[in-house]
Coordinates of C-alpha atoms (C1' of nucleotides) in Angstrom, one line a residue:
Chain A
X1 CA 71.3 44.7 2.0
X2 CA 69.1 42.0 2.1
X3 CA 65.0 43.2 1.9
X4 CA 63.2 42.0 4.8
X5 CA 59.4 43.6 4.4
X6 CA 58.0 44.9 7.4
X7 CA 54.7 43.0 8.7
X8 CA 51.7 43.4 7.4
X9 CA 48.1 41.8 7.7
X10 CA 47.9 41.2 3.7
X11 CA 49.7 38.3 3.8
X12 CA 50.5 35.5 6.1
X13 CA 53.7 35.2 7.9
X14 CA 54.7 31.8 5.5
X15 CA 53.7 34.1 1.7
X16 CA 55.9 36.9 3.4
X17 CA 59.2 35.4 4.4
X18 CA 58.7 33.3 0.7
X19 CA 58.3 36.0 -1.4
X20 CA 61.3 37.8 0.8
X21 CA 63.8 35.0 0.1
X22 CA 62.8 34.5 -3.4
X23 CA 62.8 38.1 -4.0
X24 CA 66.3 38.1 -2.8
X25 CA 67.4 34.8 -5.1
X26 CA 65.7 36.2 -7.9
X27 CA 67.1 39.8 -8.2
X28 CA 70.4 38.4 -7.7
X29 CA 71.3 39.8 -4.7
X30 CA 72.1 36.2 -3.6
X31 CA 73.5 34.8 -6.1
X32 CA 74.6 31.0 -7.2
X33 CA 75.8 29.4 -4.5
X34 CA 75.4 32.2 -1.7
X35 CA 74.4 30.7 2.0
X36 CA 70.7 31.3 2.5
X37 CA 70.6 32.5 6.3
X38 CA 69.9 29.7 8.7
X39 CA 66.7 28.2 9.7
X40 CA 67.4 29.8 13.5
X41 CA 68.4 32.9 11.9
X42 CA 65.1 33.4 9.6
X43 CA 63.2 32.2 13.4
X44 CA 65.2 35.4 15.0
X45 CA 64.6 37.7 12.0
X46 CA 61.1 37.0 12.0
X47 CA 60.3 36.2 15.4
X48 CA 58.4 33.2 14.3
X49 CA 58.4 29.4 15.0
X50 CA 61.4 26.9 13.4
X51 CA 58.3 25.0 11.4
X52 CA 57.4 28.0 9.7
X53 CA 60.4 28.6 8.1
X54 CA 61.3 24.9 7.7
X55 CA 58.2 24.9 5.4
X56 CA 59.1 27.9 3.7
X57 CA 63.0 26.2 3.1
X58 CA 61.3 23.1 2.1
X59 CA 59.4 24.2 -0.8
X60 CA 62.0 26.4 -2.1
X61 CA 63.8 23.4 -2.9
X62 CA 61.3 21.6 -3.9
X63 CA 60.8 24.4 -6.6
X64 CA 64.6 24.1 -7.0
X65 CA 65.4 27.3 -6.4
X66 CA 68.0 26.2 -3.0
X67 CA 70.0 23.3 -2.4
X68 CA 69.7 22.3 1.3
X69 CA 72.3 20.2 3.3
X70 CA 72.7 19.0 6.4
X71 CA 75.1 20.6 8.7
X72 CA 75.8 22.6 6.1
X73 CA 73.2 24.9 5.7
X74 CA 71.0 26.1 2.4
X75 CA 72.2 27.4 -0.6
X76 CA 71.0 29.5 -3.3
X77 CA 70.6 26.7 -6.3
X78 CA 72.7 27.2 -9.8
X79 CA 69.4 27.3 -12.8
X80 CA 68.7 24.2 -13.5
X81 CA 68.7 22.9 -17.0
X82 CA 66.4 24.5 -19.2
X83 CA 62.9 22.9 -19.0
X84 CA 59.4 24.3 -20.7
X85 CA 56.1 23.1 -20.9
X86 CA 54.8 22.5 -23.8
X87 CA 51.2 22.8 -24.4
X88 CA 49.9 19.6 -26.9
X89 CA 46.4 21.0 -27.2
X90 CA 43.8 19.6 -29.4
X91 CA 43.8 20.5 -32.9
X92 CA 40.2 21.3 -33.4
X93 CA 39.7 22.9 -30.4
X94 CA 42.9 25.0 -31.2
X95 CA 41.9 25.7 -34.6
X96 CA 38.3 27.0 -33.5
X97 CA 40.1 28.7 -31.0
X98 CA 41.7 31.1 -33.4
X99 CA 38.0 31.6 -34.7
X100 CA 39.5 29.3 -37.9
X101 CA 37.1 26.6 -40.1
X102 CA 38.4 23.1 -38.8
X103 CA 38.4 20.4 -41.4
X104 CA 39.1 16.5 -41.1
X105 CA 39.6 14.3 -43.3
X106 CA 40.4 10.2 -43.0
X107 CA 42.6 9.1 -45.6
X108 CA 43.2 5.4 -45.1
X109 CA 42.1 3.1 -42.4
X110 CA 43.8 -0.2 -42.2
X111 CA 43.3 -3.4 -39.6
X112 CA 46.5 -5.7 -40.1
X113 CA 48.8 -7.4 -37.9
X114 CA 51.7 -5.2 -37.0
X115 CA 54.5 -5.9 -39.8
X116 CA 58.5 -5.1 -38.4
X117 CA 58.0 -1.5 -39.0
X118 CA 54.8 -1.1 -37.1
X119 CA 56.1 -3.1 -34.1
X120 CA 59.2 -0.9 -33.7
X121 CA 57.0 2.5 -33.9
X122 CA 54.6 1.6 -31.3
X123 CA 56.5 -0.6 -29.3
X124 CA 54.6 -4.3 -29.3
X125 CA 55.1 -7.3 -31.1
X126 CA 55.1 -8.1 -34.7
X127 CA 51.6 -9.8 -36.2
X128 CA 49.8 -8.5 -33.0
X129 CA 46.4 -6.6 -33.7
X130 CA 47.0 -3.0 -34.9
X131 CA 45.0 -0.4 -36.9
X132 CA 47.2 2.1 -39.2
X133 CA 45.0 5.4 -40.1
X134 CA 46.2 8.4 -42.0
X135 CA 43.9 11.6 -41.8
X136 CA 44.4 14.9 -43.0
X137 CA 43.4 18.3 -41.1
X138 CA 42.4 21.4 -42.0
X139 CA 42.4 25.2 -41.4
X140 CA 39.8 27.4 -43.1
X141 CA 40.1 24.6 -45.9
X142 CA 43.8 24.4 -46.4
X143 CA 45.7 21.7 -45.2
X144 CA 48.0 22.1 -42.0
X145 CA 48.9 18.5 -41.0
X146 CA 49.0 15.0 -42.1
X147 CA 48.8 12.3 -39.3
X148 CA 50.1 8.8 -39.6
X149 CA 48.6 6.8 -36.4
X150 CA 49.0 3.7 -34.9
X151 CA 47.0 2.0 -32.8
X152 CA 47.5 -0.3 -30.6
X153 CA 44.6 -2.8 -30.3
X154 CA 45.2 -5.4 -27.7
X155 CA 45.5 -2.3 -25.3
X156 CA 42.3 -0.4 -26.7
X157 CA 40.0 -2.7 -28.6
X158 CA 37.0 -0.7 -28.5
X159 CA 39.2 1.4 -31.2
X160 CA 37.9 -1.1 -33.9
X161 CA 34.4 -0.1 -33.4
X162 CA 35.3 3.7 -34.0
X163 CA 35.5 4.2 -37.7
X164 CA 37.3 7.7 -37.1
X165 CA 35.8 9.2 -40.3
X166 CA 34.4 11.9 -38.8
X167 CA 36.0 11.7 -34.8
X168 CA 39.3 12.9 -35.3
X169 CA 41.8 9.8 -33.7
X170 CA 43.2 12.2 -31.2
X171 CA 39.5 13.8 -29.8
X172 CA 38.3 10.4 -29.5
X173 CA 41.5 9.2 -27.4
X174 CA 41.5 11.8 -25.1
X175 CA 37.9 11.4 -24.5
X176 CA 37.9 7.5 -24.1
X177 CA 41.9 6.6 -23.3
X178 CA 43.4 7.8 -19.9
X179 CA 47.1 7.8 -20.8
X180 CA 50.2 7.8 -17.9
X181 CA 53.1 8.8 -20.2
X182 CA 53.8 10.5 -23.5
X183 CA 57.2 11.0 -25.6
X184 CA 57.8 13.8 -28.1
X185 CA 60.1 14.3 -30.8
X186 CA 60.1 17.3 -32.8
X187 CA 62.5 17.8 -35.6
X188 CA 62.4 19.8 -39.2
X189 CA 62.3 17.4 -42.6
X190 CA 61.6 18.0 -46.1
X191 CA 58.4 16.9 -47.3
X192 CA 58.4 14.1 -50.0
X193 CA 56.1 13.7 -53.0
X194 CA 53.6 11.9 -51.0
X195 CA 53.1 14.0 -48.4
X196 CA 53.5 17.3 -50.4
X197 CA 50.6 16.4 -52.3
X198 CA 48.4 15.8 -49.8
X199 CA 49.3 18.8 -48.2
X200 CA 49.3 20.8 -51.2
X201 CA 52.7 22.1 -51.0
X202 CA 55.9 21.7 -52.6
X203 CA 58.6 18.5 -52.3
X204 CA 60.9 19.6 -50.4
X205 CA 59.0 22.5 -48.5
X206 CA 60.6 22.0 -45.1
X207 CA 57.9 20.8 -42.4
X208 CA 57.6 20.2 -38.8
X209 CA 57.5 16.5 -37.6
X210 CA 56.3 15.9 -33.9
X211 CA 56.0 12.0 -33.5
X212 CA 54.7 11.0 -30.3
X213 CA 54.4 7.9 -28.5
X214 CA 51.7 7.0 -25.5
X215 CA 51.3 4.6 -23.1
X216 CA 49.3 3.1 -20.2
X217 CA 50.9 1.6 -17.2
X218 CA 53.5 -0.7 -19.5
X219 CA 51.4 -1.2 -22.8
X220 CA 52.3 1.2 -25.9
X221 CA 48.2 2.6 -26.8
X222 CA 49.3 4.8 -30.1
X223 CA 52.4 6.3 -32.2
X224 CA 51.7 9.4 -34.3
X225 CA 53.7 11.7 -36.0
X226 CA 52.1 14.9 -37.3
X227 CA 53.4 16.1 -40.2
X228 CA 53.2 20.3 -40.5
X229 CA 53.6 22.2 -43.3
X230 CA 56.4 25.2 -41.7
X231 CA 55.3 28.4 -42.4
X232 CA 51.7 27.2 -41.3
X233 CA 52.2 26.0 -38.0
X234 CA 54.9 26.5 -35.1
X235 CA 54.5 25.4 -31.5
X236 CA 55.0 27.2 -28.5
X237 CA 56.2 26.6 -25.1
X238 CA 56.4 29.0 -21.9
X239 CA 58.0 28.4 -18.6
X240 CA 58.0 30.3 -15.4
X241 CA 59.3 28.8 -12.0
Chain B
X1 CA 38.8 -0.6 -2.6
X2 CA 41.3 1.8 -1.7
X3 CA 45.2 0.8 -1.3
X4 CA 46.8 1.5 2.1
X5 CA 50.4 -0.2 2.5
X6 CA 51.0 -1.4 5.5
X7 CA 53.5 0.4 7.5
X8 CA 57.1 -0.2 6.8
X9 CA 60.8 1.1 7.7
X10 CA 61.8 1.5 4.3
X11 CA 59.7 5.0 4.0
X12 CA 58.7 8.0 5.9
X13 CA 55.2 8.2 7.0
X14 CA 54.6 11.6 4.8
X15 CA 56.3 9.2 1.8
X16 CA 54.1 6.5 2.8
X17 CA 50.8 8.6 2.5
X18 CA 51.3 10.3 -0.4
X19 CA 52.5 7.2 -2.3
X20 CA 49.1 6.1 -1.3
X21 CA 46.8 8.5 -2.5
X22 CA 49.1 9.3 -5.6
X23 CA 48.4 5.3 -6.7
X24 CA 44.3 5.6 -5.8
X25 CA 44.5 9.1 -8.0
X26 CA 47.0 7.4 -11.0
X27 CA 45.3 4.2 -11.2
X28 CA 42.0 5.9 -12.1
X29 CA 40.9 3.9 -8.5
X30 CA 39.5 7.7 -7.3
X31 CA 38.3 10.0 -10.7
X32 CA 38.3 13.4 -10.7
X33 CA 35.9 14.5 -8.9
X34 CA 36.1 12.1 -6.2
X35 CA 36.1 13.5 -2.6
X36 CA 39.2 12.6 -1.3
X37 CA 39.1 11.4 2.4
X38 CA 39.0 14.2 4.7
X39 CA 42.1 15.2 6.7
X40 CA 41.0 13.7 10.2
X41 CA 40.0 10.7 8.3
X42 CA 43.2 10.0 7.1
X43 CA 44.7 11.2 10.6
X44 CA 42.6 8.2 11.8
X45 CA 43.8 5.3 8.9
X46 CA 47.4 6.5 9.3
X47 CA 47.1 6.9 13.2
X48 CA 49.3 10.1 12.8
X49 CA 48.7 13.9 13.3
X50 CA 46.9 16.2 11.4
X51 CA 49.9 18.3 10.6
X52 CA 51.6 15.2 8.6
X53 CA 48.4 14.3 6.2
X54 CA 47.9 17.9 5.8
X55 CA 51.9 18.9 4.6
X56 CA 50.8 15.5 2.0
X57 CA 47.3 17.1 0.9
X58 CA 48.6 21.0 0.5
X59 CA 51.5 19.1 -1.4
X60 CA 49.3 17.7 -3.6
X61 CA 47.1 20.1 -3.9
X62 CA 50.5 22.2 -5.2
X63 CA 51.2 19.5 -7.7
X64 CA 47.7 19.7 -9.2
X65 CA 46.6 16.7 -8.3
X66 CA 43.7 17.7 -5.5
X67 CA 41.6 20.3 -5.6
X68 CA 40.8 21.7 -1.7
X69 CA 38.1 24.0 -0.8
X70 CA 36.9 24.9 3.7
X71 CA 34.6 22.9 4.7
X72 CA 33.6 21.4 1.2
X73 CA 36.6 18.7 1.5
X74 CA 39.1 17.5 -1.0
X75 CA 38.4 16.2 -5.3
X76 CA 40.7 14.5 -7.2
X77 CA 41.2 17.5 -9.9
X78 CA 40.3 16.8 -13.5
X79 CA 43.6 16.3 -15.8
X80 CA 45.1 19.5 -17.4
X81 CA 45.5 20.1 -20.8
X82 CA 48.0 18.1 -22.0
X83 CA 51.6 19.1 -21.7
X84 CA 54.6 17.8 -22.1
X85 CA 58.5 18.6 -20.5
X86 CA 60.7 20.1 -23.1
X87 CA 64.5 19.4 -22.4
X88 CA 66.5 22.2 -23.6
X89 CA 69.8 21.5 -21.9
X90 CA 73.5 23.4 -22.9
X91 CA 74.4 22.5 -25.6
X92 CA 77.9 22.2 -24.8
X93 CA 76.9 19.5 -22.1
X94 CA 74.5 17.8 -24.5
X95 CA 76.9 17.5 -27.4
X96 CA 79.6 16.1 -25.0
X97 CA 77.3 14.2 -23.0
X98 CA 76.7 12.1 -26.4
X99 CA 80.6 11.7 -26.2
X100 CA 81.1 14.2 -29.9
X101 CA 83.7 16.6 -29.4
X102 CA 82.1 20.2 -28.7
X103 CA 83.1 23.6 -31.2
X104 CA 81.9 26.9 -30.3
X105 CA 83.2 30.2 -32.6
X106 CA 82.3 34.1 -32.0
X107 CA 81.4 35.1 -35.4
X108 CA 80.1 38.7 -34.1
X109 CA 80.1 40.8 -31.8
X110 CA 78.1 44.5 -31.4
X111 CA 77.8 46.3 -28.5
X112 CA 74.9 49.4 -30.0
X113 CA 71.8 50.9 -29.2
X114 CA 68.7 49.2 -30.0
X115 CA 67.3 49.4 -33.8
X116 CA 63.6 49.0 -33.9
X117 CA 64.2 45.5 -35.3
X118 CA 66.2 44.4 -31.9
X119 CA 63.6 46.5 -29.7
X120 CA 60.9 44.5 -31.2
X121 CA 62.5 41.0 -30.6
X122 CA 63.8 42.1 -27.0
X123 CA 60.9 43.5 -25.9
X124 CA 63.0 46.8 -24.5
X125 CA 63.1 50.3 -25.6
X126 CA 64.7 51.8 -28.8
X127 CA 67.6 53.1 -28.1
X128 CA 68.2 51.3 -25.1
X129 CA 72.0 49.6 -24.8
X130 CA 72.3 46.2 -26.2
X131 CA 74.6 43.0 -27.3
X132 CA 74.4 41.2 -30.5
X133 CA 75.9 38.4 -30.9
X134 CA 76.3 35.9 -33.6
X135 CA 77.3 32.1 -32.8
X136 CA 78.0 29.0 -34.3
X137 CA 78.1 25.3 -32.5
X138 CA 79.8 22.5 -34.1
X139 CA 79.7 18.4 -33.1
X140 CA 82.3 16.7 -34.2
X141 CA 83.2 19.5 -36.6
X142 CA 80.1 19.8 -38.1
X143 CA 78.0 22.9 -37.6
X144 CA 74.8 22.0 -36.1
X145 CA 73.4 25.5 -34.6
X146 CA 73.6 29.1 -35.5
X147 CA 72.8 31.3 -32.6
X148 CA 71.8 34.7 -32.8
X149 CA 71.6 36.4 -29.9
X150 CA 70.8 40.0 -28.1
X151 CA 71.5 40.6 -24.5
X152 CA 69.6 43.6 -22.9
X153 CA 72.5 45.6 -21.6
X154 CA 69.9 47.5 -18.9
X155 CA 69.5 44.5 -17.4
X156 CA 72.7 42.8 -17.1
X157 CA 75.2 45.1 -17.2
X158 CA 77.9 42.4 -16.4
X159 CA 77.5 41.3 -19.7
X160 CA 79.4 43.6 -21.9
X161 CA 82.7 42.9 -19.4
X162 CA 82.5 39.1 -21.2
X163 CA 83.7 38.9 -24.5
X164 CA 82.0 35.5 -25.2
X165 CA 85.0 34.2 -27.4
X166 CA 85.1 31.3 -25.7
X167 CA 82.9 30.5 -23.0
X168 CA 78.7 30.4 -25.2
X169 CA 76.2 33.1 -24.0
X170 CA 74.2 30.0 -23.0
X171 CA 77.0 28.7 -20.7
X172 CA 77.5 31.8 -19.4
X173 CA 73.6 33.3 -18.5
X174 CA 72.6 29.9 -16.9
X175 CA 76.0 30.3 -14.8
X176 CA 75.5 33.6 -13.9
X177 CA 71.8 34.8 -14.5
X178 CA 69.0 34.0 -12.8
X179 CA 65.6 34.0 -15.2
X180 CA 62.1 33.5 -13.8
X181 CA 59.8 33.2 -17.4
X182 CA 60.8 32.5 -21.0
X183 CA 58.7 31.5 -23.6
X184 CA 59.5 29.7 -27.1
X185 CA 58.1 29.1 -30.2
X186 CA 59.3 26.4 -32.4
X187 CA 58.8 26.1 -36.2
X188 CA 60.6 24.7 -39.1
X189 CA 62.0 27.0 -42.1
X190 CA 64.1 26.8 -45.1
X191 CA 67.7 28.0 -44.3
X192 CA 68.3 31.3 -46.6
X193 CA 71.9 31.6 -48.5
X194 CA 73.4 33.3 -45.5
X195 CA 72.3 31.1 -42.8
X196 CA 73.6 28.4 -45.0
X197 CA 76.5 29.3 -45.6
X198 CA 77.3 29.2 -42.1
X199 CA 75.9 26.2 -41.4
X200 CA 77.5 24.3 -44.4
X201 CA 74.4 23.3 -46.0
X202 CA 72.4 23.8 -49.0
X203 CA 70.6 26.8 -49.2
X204 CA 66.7 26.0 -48.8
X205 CA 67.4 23.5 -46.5
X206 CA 64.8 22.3 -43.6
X207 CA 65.9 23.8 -40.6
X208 CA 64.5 23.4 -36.9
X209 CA 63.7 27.2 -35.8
X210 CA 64.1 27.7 -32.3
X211 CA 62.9 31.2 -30.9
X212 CA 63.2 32.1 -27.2
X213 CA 63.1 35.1 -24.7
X214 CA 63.8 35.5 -21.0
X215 CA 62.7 37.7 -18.4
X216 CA 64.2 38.1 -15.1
X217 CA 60.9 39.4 -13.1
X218 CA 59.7 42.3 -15.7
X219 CA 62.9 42.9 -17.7
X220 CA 63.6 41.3 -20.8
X221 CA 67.2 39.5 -20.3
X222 CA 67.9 38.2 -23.6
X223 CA 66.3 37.1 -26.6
X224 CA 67.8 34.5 -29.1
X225 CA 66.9 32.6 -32.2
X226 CA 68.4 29.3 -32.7
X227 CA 68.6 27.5 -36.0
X228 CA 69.7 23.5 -36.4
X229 CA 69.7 21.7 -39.7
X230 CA 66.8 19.7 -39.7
X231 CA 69.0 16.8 -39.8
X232 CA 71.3 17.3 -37.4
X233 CA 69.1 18.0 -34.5
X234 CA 65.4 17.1 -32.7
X235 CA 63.9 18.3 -29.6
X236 CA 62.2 16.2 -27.2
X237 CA 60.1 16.2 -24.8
X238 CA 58.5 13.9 -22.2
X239 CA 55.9 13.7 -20.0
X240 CA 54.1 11.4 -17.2
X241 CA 51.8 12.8 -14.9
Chain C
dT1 C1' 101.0 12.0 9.4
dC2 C1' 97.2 9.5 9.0
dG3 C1' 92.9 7.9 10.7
dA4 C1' 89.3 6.9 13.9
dT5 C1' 86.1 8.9 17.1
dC6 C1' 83.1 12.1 19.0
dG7 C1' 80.7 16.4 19.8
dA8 C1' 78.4 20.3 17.7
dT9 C1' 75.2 21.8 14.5
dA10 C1' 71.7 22.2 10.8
dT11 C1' 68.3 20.0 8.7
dG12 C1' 64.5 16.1 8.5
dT13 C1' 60.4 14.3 10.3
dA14 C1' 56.7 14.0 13.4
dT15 C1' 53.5 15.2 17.5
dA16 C1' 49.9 17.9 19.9
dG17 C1' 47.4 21.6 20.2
dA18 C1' 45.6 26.4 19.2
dT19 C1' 43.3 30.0 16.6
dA20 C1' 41.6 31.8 12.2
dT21 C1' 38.8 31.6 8.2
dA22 C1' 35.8 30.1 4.6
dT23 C1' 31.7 27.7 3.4
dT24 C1' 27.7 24.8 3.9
dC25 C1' 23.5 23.9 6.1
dG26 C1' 19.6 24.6 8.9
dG27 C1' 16.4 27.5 10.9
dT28 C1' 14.0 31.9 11.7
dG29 C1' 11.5 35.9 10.8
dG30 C1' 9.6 39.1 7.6
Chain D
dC1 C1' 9.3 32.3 -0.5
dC2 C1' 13.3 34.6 0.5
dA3 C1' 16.8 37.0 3.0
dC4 C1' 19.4 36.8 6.8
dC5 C1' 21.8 34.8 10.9
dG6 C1' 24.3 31.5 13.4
dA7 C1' 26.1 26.8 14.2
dA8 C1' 28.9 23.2 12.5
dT9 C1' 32.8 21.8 10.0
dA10 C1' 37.0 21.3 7.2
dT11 C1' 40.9 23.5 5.8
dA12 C1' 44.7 27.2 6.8
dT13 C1' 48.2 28.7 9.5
dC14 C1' 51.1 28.9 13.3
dT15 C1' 53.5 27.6 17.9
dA16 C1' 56.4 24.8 20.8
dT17 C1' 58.7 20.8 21.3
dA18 C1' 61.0 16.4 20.5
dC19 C1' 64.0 13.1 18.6
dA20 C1' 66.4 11.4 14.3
dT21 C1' 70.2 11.9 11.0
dA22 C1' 73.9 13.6 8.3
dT23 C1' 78.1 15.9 8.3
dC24 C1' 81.8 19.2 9.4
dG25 C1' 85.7 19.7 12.2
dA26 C1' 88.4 19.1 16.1
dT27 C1' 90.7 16.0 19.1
dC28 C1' 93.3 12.1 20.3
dG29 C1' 95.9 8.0 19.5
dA30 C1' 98.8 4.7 16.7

DNA sequence: TCGATCGATATGTATAGATATATTCGGTGG
DNA sequence: CCACCGAATATATCTATACATATCGATCGA
């Protein structure tokens, strides 16, 4: 029996006959593939006008939850792939957050024409302007991640004129750098001497790498990876339709 | 100056606005905080009726991109935090989309009553029925993931009539279940002598830790841990705005 | 039997107007 | 000066209608 709520002035007539067909998809009651009722048929049941419901139909597929044809009618959608977002917050501000001393540190700071490696990280061409930096951050004075940055400095010059030693690189790009697109890659690796050292772990304590690329419009502005120490550090995502 | 395409066939006219403002918001043209024209102003440039600009601006408003308040107008909403897409699709599909032939083995199977361990990780009741079930996934013959999983038998009932030998949990709940939140947290580990074993590797081995639980409205559905050789496997995640 | 055509039907898109509601702004009286 | 009231205004929601478009299915002809 499909649940049809009686009227009621808390709501408007759009919210109601939503949260009726979604309550419907989402308890299962119409499952996968099960033929939503018609828009004319949703008009009779709720004595309302065809535009009404149309927008109520319309954004249930936008959210993905039905599958509309023509002729055909509207179905009830099969889940889609699993997605999730996942938050990419500050590291200061998420440190401070948990009430936690935030440290920074700059390691290295190079200016140098982007050698073969450089150029296929951040996506440009080799000898073209880049600046390398590798800092190190803190939690309540231990370290939780090394980052290895490229920047790309025919996009942002005003970079050179930041010295980063005390501006962590990603603070000062969010501030300064609007960005249109971002890709992640997050995968487990063993730490070598290098990086175990300035981490103060163990070689071969598993970490957490997340190297990103950003870019404006069609220029490449910075590759990073972060480099996590494992049992210090973990990401989280969260999704709800 | 703001863009407005000239009219054209190739588009609707509800495609043709939203294109527009999307570009003057993207482009940085309009910051946030920029009043966005108001709805009979745009009725005016488009020479169209109200109800088409406003289905764009509540759209957009949906999307995040706006900000709409009576009387005060419309702002061009200051960027969220940032976020990116994760992408965690079937494995079966992923594994065969990369053209590698796909294993899957039951290695266990439990049907009991919820220890305080399970109840903890499900978020259900101790005592309460449940499904345990170990996996393992293979690509080309290689194990690549070690699934463990619990299925809150309260909640889908229909899963203790599957015996999961062949067809993966995974397969099977997005087939059959409809979710509406899950939430994951992602680390890296060292694989202990058990997991190991299992997954043919060296024990102490980075591995990619990948927790995640669902809930279908307030009921936990199922709650599984998945762990990848560090090697073998990366997540990733996109994003443009 | 196969295939082209055509009508029925459900959704897609847009118009024009009406009422409702929240919020700002200006004035008014204490 | 401030509290309060009411007008103006922009969005929120809904109705009734119209025509466009895709597609299923039946009918008819080669």
């Amino acid at each position: 029996m499909e649940s049809v709520t009686p009227a009621g002035p808390s709501a408007t007539l759009y919210q109601r006959i939503r949260r009726d067909i979604e309550a419907n998809i989402l308890s299962g009651l119409w499952p996968p593939g099960y033929r939503v009722p018609f828009e004319h048929e949703l008009v009779e049941i709720y004595a309302c006008s065809r535009m009404t419901v149309n927008k109520v139909m319309t954004d249930l597929a936008t959210a993905g939850l039905i599958e509309r044809k023509r002729r055909a009618g509207s179905v009830v959608a099969r889940p889609r792939a699993q997605q999730a977002l996942l938050s990419i917050p500050d590291l200061k501000a998420e440190v401070e957050g948990r009430g936690a001393r935030y440290g920074y540190e700059l390691l290295y700071r190079e200016r140098r024409a982007a050698r073969r490696a450089d150029a296929d990280r951040l996506g440009v061409q080799p000898r073209s302007p880049i600046l390398a930096l590798r800092c190190r951050h803190r939690t309540d004075g231990r370290p939780f991640a090394l980052e290895d940055r490229l920047l790309n400095l025919s996009e942002i010059p005003e970079a050179e004129r930041e010295d980063f030693s005390v501006v962590p690189p990603n603070t000062w790009l969010v501030g300064y750098v609007p960005w249109t697109g971002a890709e992640h890659s997050i995968s487990a690796c063993h730490a070598d001497a290098e990086a175990a050292a300035l981490l103060e772990i163990e070689p071969g304590h598993a970490c957490l790498s997340l190297e990103r690329r950003t870019w404006r419009g069609n220029g490449s502005v910075t590759a990073v990876t972060m480099l996590h120490p494992g049992h210090l550090y973990r990401l989280f995502a969260r999704f709800t339709p």
